[in-house]
Coordinates of C-alpha atoms (C1' of nucleotides) in Angstrom, one line a residue:
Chain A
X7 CA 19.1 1.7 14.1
X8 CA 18.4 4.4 16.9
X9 CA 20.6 6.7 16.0
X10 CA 17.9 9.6 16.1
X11 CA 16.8 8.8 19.5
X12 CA 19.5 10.8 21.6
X13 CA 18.1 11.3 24.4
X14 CA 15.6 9.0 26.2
X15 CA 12.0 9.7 26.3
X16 CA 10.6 11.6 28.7
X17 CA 8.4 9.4 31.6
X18 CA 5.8 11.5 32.8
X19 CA 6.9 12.5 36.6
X20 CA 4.3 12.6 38.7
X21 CA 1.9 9.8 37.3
X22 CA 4.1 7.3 35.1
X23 CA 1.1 4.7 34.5
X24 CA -1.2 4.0 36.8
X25 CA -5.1 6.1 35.9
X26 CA -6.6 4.3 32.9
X27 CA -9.5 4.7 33.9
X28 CA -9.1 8.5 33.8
X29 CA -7.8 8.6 30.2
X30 CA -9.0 10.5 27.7
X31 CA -8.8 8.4 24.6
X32 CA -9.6 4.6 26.5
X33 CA -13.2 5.5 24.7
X34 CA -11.6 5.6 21.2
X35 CA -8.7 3.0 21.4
X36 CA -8.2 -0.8 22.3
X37 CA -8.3 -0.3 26.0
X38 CA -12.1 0.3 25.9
X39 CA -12.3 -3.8 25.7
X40 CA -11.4 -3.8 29.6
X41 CA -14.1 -3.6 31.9
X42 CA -13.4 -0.3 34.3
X43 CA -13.0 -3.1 37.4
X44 CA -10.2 -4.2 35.9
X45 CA -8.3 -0.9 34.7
X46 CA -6.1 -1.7 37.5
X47 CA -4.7 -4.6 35.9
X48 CA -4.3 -3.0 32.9
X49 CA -3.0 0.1 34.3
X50 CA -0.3 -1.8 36.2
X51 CA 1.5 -2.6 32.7
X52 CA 1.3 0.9 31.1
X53 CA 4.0 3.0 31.2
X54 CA 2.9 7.2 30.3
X55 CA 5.4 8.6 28.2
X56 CA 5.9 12.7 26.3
X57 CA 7.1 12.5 23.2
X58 CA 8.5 15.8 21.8
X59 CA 7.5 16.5 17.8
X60 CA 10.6 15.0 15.3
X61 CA 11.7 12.8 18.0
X62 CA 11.3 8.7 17.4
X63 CA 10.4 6.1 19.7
X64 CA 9.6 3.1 17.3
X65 CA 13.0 2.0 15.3
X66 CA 12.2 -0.1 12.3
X67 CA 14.4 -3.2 12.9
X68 CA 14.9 -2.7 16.7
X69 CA 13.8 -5.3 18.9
X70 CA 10.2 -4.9 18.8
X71 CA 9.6 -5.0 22.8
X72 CA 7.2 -2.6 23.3
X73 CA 3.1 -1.9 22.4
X74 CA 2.0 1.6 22.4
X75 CA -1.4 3.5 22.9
X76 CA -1.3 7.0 21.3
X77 CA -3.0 8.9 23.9
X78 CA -2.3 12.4 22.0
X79 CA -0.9 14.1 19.6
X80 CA 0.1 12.4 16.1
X81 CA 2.7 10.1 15.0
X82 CA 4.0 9.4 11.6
X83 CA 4.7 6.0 10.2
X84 CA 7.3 5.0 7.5
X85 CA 9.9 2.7 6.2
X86 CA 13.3 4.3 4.8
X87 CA 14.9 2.5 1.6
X88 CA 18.8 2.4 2.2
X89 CA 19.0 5.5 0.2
X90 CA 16.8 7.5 1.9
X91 CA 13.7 7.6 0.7
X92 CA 11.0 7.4 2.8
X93 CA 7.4 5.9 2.8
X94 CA 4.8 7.0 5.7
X95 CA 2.5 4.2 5.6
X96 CA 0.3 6.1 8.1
X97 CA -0.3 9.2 10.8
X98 CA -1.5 7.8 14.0
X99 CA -3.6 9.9 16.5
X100 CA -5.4 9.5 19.8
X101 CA -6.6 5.9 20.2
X102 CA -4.8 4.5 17.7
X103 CA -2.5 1.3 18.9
X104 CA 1.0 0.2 17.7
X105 CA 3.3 -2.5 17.5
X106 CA 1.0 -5.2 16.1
X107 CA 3.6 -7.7 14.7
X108 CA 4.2 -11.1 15.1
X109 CA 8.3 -10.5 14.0
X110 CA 10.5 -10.1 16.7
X111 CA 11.5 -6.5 15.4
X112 CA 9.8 -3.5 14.0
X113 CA 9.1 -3.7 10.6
X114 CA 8.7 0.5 10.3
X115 CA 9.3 3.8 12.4
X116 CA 7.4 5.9 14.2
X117 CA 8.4 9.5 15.0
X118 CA 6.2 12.4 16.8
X119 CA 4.9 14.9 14.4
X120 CA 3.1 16.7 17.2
X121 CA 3.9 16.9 21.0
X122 CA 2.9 13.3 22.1
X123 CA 1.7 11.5 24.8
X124 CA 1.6 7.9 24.6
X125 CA 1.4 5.0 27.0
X126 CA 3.9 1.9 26.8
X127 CA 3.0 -2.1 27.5
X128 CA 5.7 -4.6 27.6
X129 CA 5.0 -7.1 25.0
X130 CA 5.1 -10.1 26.9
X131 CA 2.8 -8.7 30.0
X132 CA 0.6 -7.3 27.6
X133 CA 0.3 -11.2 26.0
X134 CA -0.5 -12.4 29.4
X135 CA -2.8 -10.0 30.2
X136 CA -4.6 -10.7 27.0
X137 CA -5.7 -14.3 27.9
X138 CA -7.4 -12.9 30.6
X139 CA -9.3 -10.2 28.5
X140 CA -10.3 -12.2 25.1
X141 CA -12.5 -9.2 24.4
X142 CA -9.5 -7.1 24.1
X143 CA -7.9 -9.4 21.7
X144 CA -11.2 -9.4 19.8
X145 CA -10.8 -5.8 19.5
X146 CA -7.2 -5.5 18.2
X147 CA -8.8 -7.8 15.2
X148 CA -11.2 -5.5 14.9
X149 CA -8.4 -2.5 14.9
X150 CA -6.2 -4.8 12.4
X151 CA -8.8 -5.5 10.2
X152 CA -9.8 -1.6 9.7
X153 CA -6.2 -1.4 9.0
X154 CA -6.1 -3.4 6.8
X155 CA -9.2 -2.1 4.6
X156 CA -7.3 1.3 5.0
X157 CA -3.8 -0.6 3.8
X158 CA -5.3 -1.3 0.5
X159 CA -7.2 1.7 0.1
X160 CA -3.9 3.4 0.3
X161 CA -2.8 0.8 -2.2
X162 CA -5.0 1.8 -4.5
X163 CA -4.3 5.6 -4.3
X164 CA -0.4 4.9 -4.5
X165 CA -0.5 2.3 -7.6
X166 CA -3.2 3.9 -9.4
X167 CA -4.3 7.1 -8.9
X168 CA -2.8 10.6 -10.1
X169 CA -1.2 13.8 -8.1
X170 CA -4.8 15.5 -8.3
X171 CA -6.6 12.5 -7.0
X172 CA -4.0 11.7 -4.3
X173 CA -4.4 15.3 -3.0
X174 CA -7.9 15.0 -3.0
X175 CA -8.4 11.8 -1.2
X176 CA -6.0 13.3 1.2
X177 CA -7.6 15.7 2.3
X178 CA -11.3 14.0 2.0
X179 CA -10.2 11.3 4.6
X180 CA -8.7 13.8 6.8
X181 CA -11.7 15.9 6.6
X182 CA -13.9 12.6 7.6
X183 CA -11.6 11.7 10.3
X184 CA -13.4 11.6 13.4
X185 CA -12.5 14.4 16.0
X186 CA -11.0 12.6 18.3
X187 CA -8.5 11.5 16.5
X188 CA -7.4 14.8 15.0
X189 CA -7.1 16.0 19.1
X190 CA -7.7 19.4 18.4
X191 CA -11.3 21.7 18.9
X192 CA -13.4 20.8 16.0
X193 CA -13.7 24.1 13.9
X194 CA -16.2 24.0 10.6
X195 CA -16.4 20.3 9.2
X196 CA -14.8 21.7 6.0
X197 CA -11.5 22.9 8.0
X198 CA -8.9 20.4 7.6
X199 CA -5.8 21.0 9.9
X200 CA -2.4 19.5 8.7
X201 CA 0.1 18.9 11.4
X202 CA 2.3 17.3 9.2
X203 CA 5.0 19.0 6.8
X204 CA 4.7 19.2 3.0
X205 CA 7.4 16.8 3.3
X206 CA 5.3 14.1 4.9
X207 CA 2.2 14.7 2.9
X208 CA 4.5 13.8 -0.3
X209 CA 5.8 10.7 1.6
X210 CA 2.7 9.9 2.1
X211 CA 1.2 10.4 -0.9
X212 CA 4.6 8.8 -3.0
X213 CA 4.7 12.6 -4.6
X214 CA 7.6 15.2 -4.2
X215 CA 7.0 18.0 -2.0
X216 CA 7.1 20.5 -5.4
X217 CA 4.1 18.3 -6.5
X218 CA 2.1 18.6 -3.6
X219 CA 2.5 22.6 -3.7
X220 CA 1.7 22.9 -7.0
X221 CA -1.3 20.6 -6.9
X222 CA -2.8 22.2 -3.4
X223 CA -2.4 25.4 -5.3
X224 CA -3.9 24.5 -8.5
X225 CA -7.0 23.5 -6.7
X226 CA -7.1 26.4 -4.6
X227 CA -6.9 28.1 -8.3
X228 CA -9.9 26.0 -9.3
X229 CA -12.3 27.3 -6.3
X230 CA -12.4 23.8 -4.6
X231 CA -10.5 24.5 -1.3
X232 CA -8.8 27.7 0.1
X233 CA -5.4 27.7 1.9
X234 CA -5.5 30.4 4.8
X235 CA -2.5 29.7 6.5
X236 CA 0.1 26.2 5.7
X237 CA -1.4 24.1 8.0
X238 CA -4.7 24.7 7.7
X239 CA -6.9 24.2 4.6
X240 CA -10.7 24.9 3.9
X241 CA -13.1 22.3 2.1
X242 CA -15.2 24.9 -0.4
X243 CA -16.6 22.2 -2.8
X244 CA -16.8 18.8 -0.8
X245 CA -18.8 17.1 -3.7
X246 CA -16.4 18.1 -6.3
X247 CA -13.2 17.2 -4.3
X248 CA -14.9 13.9 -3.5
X249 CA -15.4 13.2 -7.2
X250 CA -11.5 14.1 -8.1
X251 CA -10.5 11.8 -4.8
X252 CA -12.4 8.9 -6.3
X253 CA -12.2 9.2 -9.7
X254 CA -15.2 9.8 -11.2
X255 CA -13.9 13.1 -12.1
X256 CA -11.0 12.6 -14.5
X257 CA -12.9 15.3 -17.0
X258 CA -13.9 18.8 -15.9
X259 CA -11.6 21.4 -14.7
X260 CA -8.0 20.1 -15.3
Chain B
X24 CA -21.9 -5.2 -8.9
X25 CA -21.9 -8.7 -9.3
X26 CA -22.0 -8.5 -12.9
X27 CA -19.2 -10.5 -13.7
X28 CA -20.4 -13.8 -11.5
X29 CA -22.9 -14.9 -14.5
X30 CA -23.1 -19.0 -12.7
X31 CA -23.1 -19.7 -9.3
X32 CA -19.9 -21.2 -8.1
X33 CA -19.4 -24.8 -8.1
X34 CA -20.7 -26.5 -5.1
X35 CA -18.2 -30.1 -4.8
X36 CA -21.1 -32.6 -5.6
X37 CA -19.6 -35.4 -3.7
X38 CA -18.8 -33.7 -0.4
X39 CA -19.7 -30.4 0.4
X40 CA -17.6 -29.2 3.3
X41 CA -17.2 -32.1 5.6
X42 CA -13.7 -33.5 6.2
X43 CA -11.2 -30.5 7.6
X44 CA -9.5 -33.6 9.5
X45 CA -8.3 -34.3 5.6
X46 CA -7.9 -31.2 4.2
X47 CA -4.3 -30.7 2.8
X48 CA -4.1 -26.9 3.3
X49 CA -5.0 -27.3 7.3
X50 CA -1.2 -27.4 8.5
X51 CA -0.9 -23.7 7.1
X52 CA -4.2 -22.3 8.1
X53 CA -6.4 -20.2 10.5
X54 CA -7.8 -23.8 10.9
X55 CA -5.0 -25.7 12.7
X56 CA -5.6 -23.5 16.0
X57 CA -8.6 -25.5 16.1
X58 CA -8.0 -29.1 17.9
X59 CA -8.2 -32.1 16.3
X60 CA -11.2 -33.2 18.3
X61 CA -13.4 -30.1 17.2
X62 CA -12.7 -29.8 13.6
X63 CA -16.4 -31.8 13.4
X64 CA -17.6 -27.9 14.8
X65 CA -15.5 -26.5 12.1
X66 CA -16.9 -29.0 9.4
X67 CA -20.1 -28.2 10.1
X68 CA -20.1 -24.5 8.9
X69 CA -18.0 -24.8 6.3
X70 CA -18.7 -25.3 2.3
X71 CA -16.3 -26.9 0.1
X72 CA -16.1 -24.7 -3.2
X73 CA -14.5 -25.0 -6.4
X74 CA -13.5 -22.1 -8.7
X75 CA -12.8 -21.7 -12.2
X76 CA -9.8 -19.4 -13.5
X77 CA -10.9 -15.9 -14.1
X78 CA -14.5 -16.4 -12.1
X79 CA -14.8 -14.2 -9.1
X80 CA -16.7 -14.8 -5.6
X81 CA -16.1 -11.6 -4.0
X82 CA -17.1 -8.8 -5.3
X83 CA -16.4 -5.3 -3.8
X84 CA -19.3 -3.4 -2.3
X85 CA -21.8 -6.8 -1.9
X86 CA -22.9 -7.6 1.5
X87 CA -20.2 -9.6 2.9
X88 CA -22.1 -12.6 4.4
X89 CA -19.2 -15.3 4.3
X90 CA -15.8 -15.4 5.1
X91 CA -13.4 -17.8 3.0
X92 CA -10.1 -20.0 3.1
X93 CA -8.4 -20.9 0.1
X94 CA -7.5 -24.9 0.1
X95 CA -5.8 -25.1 -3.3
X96 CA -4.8 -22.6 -6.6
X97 CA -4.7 -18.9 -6.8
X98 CA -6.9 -15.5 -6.5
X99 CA -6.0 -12.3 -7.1
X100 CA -7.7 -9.7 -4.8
X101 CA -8.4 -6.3 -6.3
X102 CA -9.9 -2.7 -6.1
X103 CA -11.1 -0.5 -9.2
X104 CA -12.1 2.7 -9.9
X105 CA -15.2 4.1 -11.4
X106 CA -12.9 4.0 -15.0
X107 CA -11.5 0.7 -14.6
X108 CA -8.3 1.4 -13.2
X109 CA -7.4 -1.8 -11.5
X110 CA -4.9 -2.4 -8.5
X111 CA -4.5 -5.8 -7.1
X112 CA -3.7 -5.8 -3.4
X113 CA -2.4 -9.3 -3.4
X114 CA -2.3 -12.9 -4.2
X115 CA -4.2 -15.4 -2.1
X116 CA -2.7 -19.0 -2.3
X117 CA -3.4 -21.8 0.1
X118 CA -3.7 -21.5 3.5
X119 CA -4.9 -17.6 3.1
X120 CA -7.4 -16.5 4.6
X121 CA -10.0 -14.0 3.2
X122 CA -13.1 -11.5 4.6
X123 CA -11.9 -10.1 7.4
X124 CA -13.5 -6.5 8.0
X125 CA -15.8 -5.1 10.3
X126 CA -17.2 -3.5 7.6
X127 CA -20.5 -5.0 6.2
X128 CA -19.8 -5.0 2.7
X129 CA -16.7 -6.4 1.1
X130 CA -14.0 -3.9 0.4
X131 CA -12.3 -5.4 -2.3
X132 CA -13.3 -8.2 -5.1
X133 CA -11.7 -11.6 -5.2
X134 CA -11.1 -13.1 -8.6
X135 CA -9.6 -16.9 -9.5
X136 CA -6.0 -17.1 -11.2
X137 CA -5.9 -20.8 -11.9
X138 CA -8.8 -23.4 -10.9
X139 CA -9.1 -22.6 -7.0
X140 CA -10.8 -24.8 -4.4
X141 CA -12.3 -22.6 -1.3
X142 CA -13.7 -22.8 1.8
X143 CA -16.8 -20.9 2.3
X144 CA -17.8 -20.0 6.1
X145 CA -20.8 -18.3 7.1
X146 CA -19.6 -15.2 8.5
X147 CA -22.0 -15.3 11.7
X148 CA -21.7 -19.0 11.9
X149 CA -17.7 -18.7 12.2
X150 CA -18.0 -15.5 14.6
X151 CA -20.3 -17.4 17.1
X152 CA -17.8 -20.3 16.6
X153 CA -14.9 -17.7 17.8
X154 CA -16.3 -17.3 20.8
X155 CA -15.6 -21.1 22.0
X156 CA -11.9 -21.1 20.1
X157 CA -10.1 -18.4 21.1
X158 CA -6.9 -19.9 19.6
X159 CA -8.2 -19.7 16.5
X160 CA -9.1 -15.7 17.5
X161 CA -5.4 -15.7 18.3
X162 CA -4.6 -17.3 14.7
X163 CA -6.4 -14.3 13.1
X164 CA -5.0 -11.7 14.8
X165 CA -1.4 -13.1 13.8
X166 CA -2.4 -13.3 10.3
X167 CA -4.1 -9.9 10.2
X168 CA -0.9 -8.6 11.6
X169 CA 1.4 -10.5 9.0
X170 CA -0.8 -8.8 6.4
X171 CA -0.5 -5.1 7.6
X172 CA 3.1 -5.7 7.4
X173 CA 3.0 -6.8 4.2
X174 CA 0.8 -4.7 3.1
X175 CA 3.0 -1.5 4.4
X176 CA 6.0 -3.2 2.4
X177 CA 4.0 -3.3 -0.9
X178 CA 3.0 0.8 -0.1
X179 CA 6.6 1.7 0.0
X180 CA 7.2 -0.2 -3.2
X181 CA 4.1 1.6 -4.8
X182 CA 4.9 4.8 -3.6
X183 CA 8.7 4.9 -3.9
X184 CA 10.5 2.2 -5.8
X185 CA 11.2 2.3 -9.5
X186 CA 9.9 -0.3 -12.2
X187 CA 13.0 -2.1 -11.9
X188 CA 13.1 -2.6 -7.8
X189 CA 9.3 -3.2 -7.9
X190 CA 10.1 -6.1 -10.4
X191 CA 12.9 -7.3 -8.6
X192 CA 11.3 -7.3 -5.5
X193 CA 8.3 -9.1 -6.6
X194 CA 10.2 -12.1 -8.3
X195 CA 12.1 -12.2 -4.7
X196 CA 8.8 -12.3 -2.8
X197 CA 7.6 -15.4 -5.1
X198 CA 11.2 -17.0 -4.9
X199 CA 10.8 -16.8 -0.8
X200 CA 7.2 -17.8 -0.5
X201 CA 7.1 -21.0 0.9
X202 CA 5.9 -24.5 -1.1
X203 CA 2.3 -24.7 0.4
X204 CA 1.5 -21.7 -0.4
X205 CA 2.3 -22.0 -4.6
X206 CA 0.3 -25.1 -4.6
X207 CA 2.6 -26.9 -7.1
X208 CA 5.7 -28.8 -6.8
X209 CA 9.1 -26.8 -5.7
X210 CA 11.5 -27.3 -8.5
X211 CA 14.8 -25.6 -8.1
X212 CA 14.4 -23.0 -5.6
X213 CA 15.1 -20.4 -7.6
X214 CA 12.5 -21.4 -10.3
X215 CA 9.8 -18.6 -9.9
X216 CA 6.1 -19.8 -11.4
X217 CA 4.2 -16.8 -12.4
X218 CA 0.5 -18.3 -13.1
X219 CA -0.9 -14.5 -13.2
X220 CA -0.6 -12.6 -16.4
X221 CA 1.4 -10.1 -17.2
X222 CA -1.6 -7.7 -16.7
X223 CA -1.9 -9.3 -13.4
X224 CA 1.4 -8.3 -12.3
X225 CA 1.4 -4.9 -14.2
X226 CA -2.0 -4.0 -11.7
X227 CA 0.1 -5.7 -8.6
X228 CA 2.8 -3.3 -8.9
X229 CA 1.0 -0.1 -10.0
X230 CA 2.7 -0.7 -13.8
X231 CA 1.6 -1.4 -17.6
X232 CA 2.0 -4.3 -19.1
X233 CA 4.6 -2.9 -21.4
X234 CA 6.6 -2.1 -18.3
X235 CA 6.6 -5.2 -16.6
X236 CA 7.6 -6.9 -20.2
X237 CA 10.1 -4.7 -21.3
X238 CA 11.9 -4.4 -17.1
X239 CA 12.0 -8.2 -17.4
X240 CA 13.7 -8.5 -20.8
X241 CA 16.1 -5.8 -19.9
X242 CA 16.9 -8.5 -16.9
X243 CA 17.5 -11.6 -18.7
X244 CA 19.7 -9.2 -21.1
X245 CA 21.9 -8.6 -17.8
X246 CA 22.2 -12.2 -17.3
X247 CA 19.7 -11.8 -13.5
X248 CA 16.8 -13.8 -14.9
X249 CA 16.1 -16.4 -17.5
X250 CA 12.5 -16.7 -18.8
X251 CA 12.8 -20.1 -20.4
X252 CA 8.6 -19.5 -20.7
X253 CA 6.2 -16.8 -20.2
X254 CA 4.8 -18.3 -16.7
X255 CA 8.2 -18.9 -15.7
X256 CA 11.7 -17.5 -14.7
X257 CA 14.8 -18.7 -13.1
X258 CA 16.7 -16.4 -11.2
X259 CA 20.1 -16.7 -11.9
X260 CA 21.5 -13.5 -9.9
X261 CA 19.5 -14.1 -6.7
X262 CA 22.0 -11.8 -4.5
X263 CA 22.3 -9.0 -7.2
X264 CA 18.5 -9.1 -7.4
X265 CA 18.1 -9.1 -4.3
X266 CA 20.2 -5.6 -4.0
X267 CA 18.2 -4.3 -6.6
X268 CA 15.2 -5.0 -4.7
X269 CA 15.4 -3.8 -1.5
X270 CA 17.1 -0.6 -3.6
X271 CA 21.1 -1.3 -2.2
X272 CA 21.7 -1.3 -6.2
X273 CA 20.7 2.1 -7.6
X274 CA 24.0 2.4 -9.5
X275 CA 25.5 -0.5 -10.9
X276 CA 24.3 -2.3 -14.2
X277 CA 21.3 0.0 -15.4
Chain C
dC8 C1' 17.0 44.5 13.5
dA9 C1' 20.1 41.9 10.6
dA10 C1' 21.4 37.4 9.7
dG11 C1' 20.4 32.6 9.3
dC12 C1' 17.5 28.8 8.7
dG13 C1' 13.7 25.7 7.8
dC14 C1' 9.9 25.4 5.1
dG15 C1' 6.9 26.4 1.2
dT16 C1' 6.1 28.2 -3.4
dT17 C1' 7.2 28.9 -8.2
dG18 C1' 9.5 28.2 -12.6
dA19 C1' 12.4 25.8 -16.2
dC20 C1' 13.7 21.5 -17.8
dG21 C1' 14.4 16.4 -18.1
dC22 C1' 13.2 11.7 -17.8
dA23 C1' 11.0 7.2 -16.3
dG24 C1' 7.3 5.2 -17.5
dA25 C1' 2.7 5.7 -20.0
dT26 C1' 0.5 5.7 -24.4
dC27 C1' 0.0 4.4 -29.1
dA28 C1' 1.0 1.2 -32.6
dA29 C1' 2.5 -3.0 -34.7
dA30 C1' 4.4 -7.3 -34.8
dG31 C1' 5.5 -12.2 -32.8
dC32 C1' 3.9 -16.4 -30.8
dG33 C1' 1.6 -20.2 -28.7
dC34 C1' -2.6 -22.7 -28.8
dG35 C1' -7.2 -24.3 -29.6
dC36 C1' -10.3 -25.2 -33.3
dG37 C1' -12.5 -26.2 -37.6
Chain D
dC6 C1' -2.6 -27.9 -41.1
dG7 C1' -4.0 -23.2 -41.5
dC8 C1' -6.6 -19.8 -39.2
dG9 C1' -7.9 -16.7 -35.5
dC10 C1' -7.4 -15.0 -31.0
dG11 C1' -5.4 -13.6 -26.7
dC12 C1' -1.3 -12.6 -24.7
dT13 C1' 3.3 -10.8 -24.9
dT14 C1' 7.0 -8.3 -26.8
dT15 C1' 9.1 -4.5 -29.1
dG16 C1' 9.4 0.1 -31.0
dA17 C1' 8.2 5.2 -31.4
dT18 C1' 6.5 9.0 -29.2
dC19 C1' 4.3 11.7 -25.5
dT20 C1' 3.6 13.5 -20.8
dG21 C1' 3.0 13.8 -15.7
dC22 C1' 5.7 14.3 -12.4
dG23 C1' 10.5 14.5 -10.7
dT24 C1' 14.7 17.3 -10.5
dC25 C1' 17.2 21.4 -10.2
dA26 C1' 17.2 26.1 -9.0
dA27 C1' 15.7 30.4 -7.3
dC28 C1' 13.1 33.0 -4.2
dG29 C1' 9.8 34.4 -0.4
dC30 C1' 8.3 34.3 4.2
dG31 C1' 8.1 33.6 9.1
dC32 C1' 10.8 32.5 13.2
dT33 C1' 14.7 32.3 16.0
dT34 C1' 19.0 34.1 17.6
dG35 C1' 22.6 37.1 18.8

DNA sequence: CAAGCGCGTTGACGCAGATCAAAGCGCGCG
DNA sequence: CGCGCGCTTTGATCTGCGTCAACGCGCTTG
């Protein structure tokens, strides 16, 4: 199942896991839970990692051995059918934690979509270590439960609504995400950046790449959002967009 | 939005929420991480509910004050839009467990397939009762984390399965599910019981009803499935279906 | 700077599944 | 027992999006 992961992924040299209480996204992600005294603890079962954009480091069906922290940069998530499609469940940024499963194996994939940095915990020490920290598994519920809220939102978009409306609630989310876990300068509110391909905004959306062109440029057609370069587009009628996205809209401009 | 709850929901006359030691669905609940000796502590915020079929006691966007565990029969949880599109998210059977969010309003509404028997917990009762079972913490977070994983299984069938693998997937799902959570007796194991209705199941798996009808006759006409009655089918090609589900098949019998 | 390649856009056409319409069919009820 | 009603099935037709194909554009490479 790890056929894509050639090489090995890169350990940070000079500091492979040991300054939690220096990172940069413990304000946004699980490790927060921790009180700074005992970072150390924590810190002691982290391992920093790079991970270069298009390479993997979570095999669906692998032996699921390993937690991970996203520190920066963004991940997709996804499940292959045997023929190759592909579902991305999710895009994970700064903050955001991984692995949660009680199955002995993965049950999805996870491949850089940007230059990553991410921090590894053995699943068994990290176990230990929460019995100590009951806060921290308080947290993860927390984390799991938002998820989970998100999980069937996404149901939602992918069962019921159309092309149009999955663009639009694309790009509404993206544009409420909070900065941090974009990791990237803020720009206008209205500026969404897209890191991702076309590619994985149709496997995320369960549309064709074709689709998603012809969509994003019929609304650009339409006034509601402007296109400057591929990865970036601009917000122009937030209100509207937001009706499309949630379906109040269904009339108006087709 | 709580249009559709006309009556309050039946309070059980004769005991109201006292006797977990006795409750049948314990075994495969969030409850069982609580120790025998302490289920008084659980007793004591919980209320014993009944519900009839079709009545719902969660509604999407109402405060969410309690938290619930189902003890008998079946709900189907759901999200609409504004024009009455309808997906349901899942099935709740015995043992589940409902409510968790951080959120403070409910983000999806909980309807009854067949007559249901619930737990209610006050949701700040059961959090302050958290804090002295952290096993039962634990419990949740495993069960949050069984969810996400289904729930990501149910996105790639919404966004990239055909009508024919969604069906055959979901008749797998109910063959596999184990006895407790059906709430009736087993019957050959391949005997599937379908108490939703064909709407239900149309909504599950982002279909029409037409669909779902005419993808199961076209089935039974390949000798996969019989449907001796509307509420029930035998699955007579379990490995073939199988294939089909989890999208081996493609090519074969169309 | 020409060639090659990955990615995105655009157009023409086809089809899986939606929509519209009309029967069955089981079941409770008068 | 006949009637009506909700659910399901089946058939005919339509359509949103997928598929196939061509082309453009920016980037890398030699």
């Amino acid at each position: 199942m790890s056929v894509t992961r050639a090489r090995p992924l890169l350990v940070d040299p000079h500091r492979s896991g040991n300054d939690c209480a220096h990172c940069g996204a413990r304000a946004h992600s699980v490790c927060n839970a921790i009180d700074a005294r005992d970072l150390d603890r924590l810190a002691a079962v982290a391992v920093q990692l790079s991970v270069e954009p298009g390479r993997s480091f979570i095999d669906e069906g692998d032996p699921a051995e390993s937690f991970f922290n996203v520190t920066a940069g963004t991940a997709k998530l996804f499940k292959l059918l045997p023929d190759g499609r592909r579902q991305i469940t999710g895009f994970a940024g700064p903050g955001h934690f991984l692995g949660l499963a009680v199955s002995a194996s993965y049950s999805f994939s996870a491949e850089a979509v940007e230059l990553m940095r991410i921090c590894r915990f053995s699943r068994t020490k990290l176990r230990t270590l929460l019995d100590d920290f009951p806060a921290m598994e308080k947290r993860l519920l927390e984390v799991a439960s938002n998820e989970l809220v998100a999980a069937q939102e996404q149901m939602l978009l992918l069962g019921r609504k159309t092309a149009r409306e999955r663009l639009a609630s694309f790009l509404i989310a993206r544009s409420e995400m909070p900065v941090h876990c974009l990791g990237h300068k803020p720009g206008s509110a209205e500026t969404v950046l897209l890191p991702m391909t076309r590619s994985d905004i149709a496997d995320y959306l369960g549309l064709t790449i074709e689709t998603v062109s012809r969509t994003l440029t019929k609304l650009k057609g339409e006034g509601l959002i402007e296109i400057p370069s591929t990865e970036t587009i601009i917000i122009r009628r937030h209100v509207a967009l937001d009706g499309i996205a949630t379906g109040v809209d269904s009339g108006g401009t087709r």
